[in-house]
XYZ file of C-alpha atoms in Angstrom:
259
model
C -23.530 15.683 15.382
C -20.639 16.473 13.024
C -19.905 19.778 10.815
C -20.083 18.325 7.596
C -23.835 18.241 5.672
C -24.735 14.734 4.190
C -25.452 14.111 0.974
C -28.578 15.820 -0.246
C -31.367 13.256 0.545
C -29.608 10.571 1.457
C -28.076 10.668 5.399
C -29.796 12.348 8.099
C -28.457 10.604 10.515
C -25.244 11.139 11.714
C -24.152 8.038 13.524
C -25.025 4.658 12.925
C -24.404 1.293 14.549
C -22.563 -1.430 12.525
C -24.144 -3.466 10.340
C -27.207 -1.379 10.138
C -28.421 0.872 7.324
C -28.212 4.661 7.150
C -31.000 6.755 6.078
C -31.611 6.457 2.327
C -29.638 3.274 2.040
C -30.551 0.071 0.229
C -29.811 -3.393 2.265
C -26.981 -4.784 1.376
C -25.709 -1.759 -0.992
C -22.053 -0.363 -0.241
C -21.854 3.028 2.038
C -19.746 5.954 0.554
C -18.597 8.937 1.891
C -17.191 10.942 -0.785
C -14.198 13.250 0.512
C -13.367 15.907 -2.265
C -12.831 19.584 -2.507
C -14.633 20.098 -5.258
C -18.395 19.527 -5.471
C -18.558 19.316 -9.102
C -16.329 15.848 -8.598
C -18.526 15.275 -5.351
C -21.604 15.883 -7.569
C -20.578 13.486 -10.706
C -19.860 10.778 -8.334
C -23.408 10.982 -6.778
C -24.661 10.831 -9.707
C -22.554 8.187 -11.349
C -23.149 5.823 -7.947
C -27.066 6.277 -7.406
C -27.903 3.552 -9.952
C -24.826 1.074 -9.165
C -26.582 -0.231 -5.335
C -23.492 2.219 -4.286
C -24.768 4.713 -1.322
C -23.388 8.125 -1.066
C -24.172 8.776 2.616
C -22.213 12.168 3.009
C -20.226 14.297 0.970
C -17.142 16.159 2.415
C -14.433 19.054 1.392
C -11.770 18.647 3.955
C -9.749 15.676 5.684
C -11.041 16.866 8.798
C -14.760 16.501 8.061
C -13.666 13.066 6.326
C -12.643 11.546 9.534
C -15.420 12.735 11.363
C -17.958 11.100 8.998
C -15.765 8.178 8.895
C -16.184 8.541 12.953
C -19.761 9.231 12.760
C -21.020 7.336 9.515
C -19.079 4.253 9.410
C -18.885 3.738 5.682
C -18.153 0.639 3.723
C -15.930 3.003 1.649
C -14.133 6.490 1.999
C -13.042 7.987 -1.481
C -10.674 10.608 -0.419
C -8.853 12.760 -2.831
C -5.317 13.092 -1.164
C -5.268 17.036 -2.514
C -7.903 17.645 -0.517
C -7.419 20.427 2.229
C -5.490 19.242 5.647
C -4.837 15.621 3.974
C -1.468 14.392 6.000
C -1.029 10.610 4.379
C -0.057 8.922 7.234
C -2.184 10.679 9.916
C -4.973 10.825 7.683
C -5.345 7.436 7.379
C -4.154 6.356 10.217
C -6.312 7.985 11.947
C -9.668 6.988 9.883
C -8.583 3.463 10.613
C -8.361 4.060 14.563
C -12.174 5.555 13.984
C -13.762 3.394 11.232
C -11.406 -0.083 11.231
C -13.907 -1.488 9.035
C -13.741 1.354 6.491
C -11.762 0.955 3.102
C -9.823 3.914 1.969
C -9.515 4.419 -1.404
C -7.527 7.458 -2.807
C -9.446 9.105 -5.859
C -6.967 12.045 -7.325
C -5.713 13.462 -10.108
C -2.179 13.335 -8.222
C 0.278 10.450 -9.568
C 3.656 11.185 -8.176
C 5.101 8.330 -7.193
C 5.863 9.544 -3.683
C 2.206 10.132 -2.874
C 1.217 6.695 -4.465
C 3.870 5.059 -2.158
C 2.846 6.765 1.076
C -0.900 6.133 0.507
C -0.325 2.514 -0.095
C 1.821 2.321 3.205
C -0.425 4.110 4.814
C -3.232 1.516 4.704
C -4.827 2.657 1.538
C -7.225 -0.178 -0.091
C -6.831 1.084 -3.449
C -4.739 4.232 -6.030
C -7.389 4.987 -8.751
C -6.932 8.244 -10.798
C -9.706 10.600 -11.546
C -9.070 9.918 -15.793
C -9.984 6.130 -14.938
C -13.528 5.377 -16.685
C -16.678 5.568 -14.748
C -17.714 2.194 -14.500
C -14.065 1.725 -13.703
C -14.549 3.744 -10.016
C -17.942 1.773 -9.429
C -16.221 -1.531 -9.578
C -13.114 -0.225 -7.662
C -15.442 0.682 -4.583
C -17.076 -2.521 -4.834
C -13.692 -4.442 -4.852
C -12.493 -2.676 -1.840
C -15.327 -3.076 -0.134
C -14.844 -6.476 -0.230
C -11.444 -6.711 0.681
C -9.818 -6.004 -2.741
C -6.550 -4.338 -2.955
C -6.867 -2.114 -6.585
C -4.737 -0.569 -8.046
C -4.982 1.989 -11.744
C -2.434 0.275 -14.286
C -0.590 4.339 -13.974
C -0.219 3.766 -10.549
C 0.324 0.024 -10.644
C 2.992 0.589 -13.091
C 4.781 3.263 -10.315
C 4.112 1.319 -7.588
C 6.635 -1.523 -8.915
C 8.824 0.242 -9.823
C 9.770 1.784 -6.484
C 9.724 -1.899 -5.591
C 11.704 -2.962 -7.395
C 14.262 -0.349 -6.905
C 14.113 0.166 -3.083
C 16.282 -2.516 -2.282
C 19.019 -1.341 -4.972
C 18.905 1.600 -2.478
C 19.124 0.011 0.673
C 22.913 -2.001 1.113
C 22.416 -5.385 1.265
C 24.849 -7.227 3.802
C 26.157 -4.059 5.580
C 28.166 -5.586 7.890
C 30.044 -7.313 5.141
C 32.794 -4.883 3.342
C 32.455 -4.593 -0.707
C 34.875 -7.484 -1.259
C 33.523 -9.647 1.038
C 30.120 -8.966 -0.576
C 31.582 -9.909 -4.254
C 32.757 -13.384 -2.577
C 29.419 -13.734 -1.154
C 27.971 -13.521 -4.579
C 30.102 -15.899 -6.164
C 29.558 -18.363 -3.814
C 25.353 -18.046 -3.933
C 26.840 -18.527 -7.912
C 28.055 -21.658 -7.274
C 31.629 -20.800 -7.543
C 34.184 -23.039 -5.107
C 36.941 -21.012 -3.736
C 39.436 -21.889 -6.472
C 37.386 -20.595 -9.187
C 36.313 -17.463 -6.750
C 40.023 -16.527 -6.225
C 41.128 -16.528 -10.127
C 37.905 -14.145 -10.472
C 38.793 -12.125 -8.141
C 42.654 -12.195 -8.788
C 43.425 -13.394 -4.732
C 45.343 -15.815 -3.497
C 43.406 -19.109 -2.113
C 43.946 -18.241 1.471
C 42.597 -14.761 1.132
C 39.624 -16.084 -0.215
C 39.559 -18.766 2.281
C 39.631 -15.932 5.053
C 36.874 -13.764 3.333
C 34.591 -16.678 3.413
C 35.406 -17.366 7.161
C 34.660 -13.714 7.953
C 31.719 -13.537 5.486
C 30.032 -16.940 8.006
C 31.082 -15.235 11.025
C 29.101 -11.916 10.002
C 26.331 -13.632 8.706
C 25.947 -16.147 11.101
C 25.951 -19.058 9.097
C 27.701 -22.172 9.463
C 28.209 -23.316 5.277
C 28.141 -22.041 1.814
C 24.201 -23.375 1.778
C 23.046 -21.229 4.600
C 25.190 -17.770 2.837
C 23.320 -18.928 -0.475
C 20.051 -19.294 1.793
C 20.753 -15.207 3.208
C 21.541 -14.198 -0.844
C 18.331 -16.107 -1.957
C 16.341 -13.832 0.669
C 17.800 -10.361 0.171
C 17.339 -10.902 -4.008
C 13.283 -11.731 -2.541
C 13.674 -8.081 -0.818
C 13.839 -9.872 2.333
C 17.654 -9.623 3.912
C 16.875 -12.047 7.023
C 13.608 -13.263 5.869
C 12.247 -9.914 7.292
C 9.259 -8.685 5.449
C 10.294 -6.391 2.691
C 10.107 -3.005 3.342
C 9.042 -2.812 6.508
C 5.644 -3.845 5.897
C 3.784 -5.556 9.416
C 0.423 -6.848 7.655
C -0.576 -9.517 6.093
C -2.005 -9.555 2.525
C -2.858 -13.440 2.458
C -6.916 -12.862 2.405
C -6.337 -9.875 -0.080
C -6.426 -9.599 -4.157
C -4.330 -7.415 -5.908
C -6.233 -5.935 -8.555
C -4.950 -3.619 -11.483
C -7.713 -2.314 -13.682
């Protein structure tokens, strides 16, 4: 038995097996735990969801209670306010994923700073929408993340895209190369031959040739075509062909929705 109180008139059994229906839940309905410190927000969401084939199985007010609810009730979706007491983004979301892997975490909050948005998505949140979104929008979002979609509110999507676009610039590409060697490499990728590079950089052809030999050695490539491929991958935010941003999961089965 956990310490949180289930939503009034809904869940009375604190544990259920995967695939079973919590007391009060309609067969086929999406089951949801609401985690928000403000009772008025939880009541409003309960009222909004009551007629939407979505069953609220519990309401909680702290991160600790949210983790317990996820473990005990295994809801389809956990709606979480990151401004709630005790939330440590990485720890909280990872613990929820460990205890209830099938539960999708949807961040529903007034917090919209870029760092929080990015931290939540990196930690495994399935969606991030602001409390200013329309009522029908939150219903669609809950249903969407329950079926595997990744859903971002418009403002959130803009911030996330901005962060993704800036990150490669903040990271020095080809750190093994000198500034001059990076210049030469970019000109190779632009299609310039040695003589043209020499003219552009006011260097002798012999110096350019030496730079190119060093570049090939440092990047472990054997010709211009392989060097150009390295640049292409880096411009995609994937130096060396590895996943961008250190993300090691797969999004091939998910659809990202901005709504």
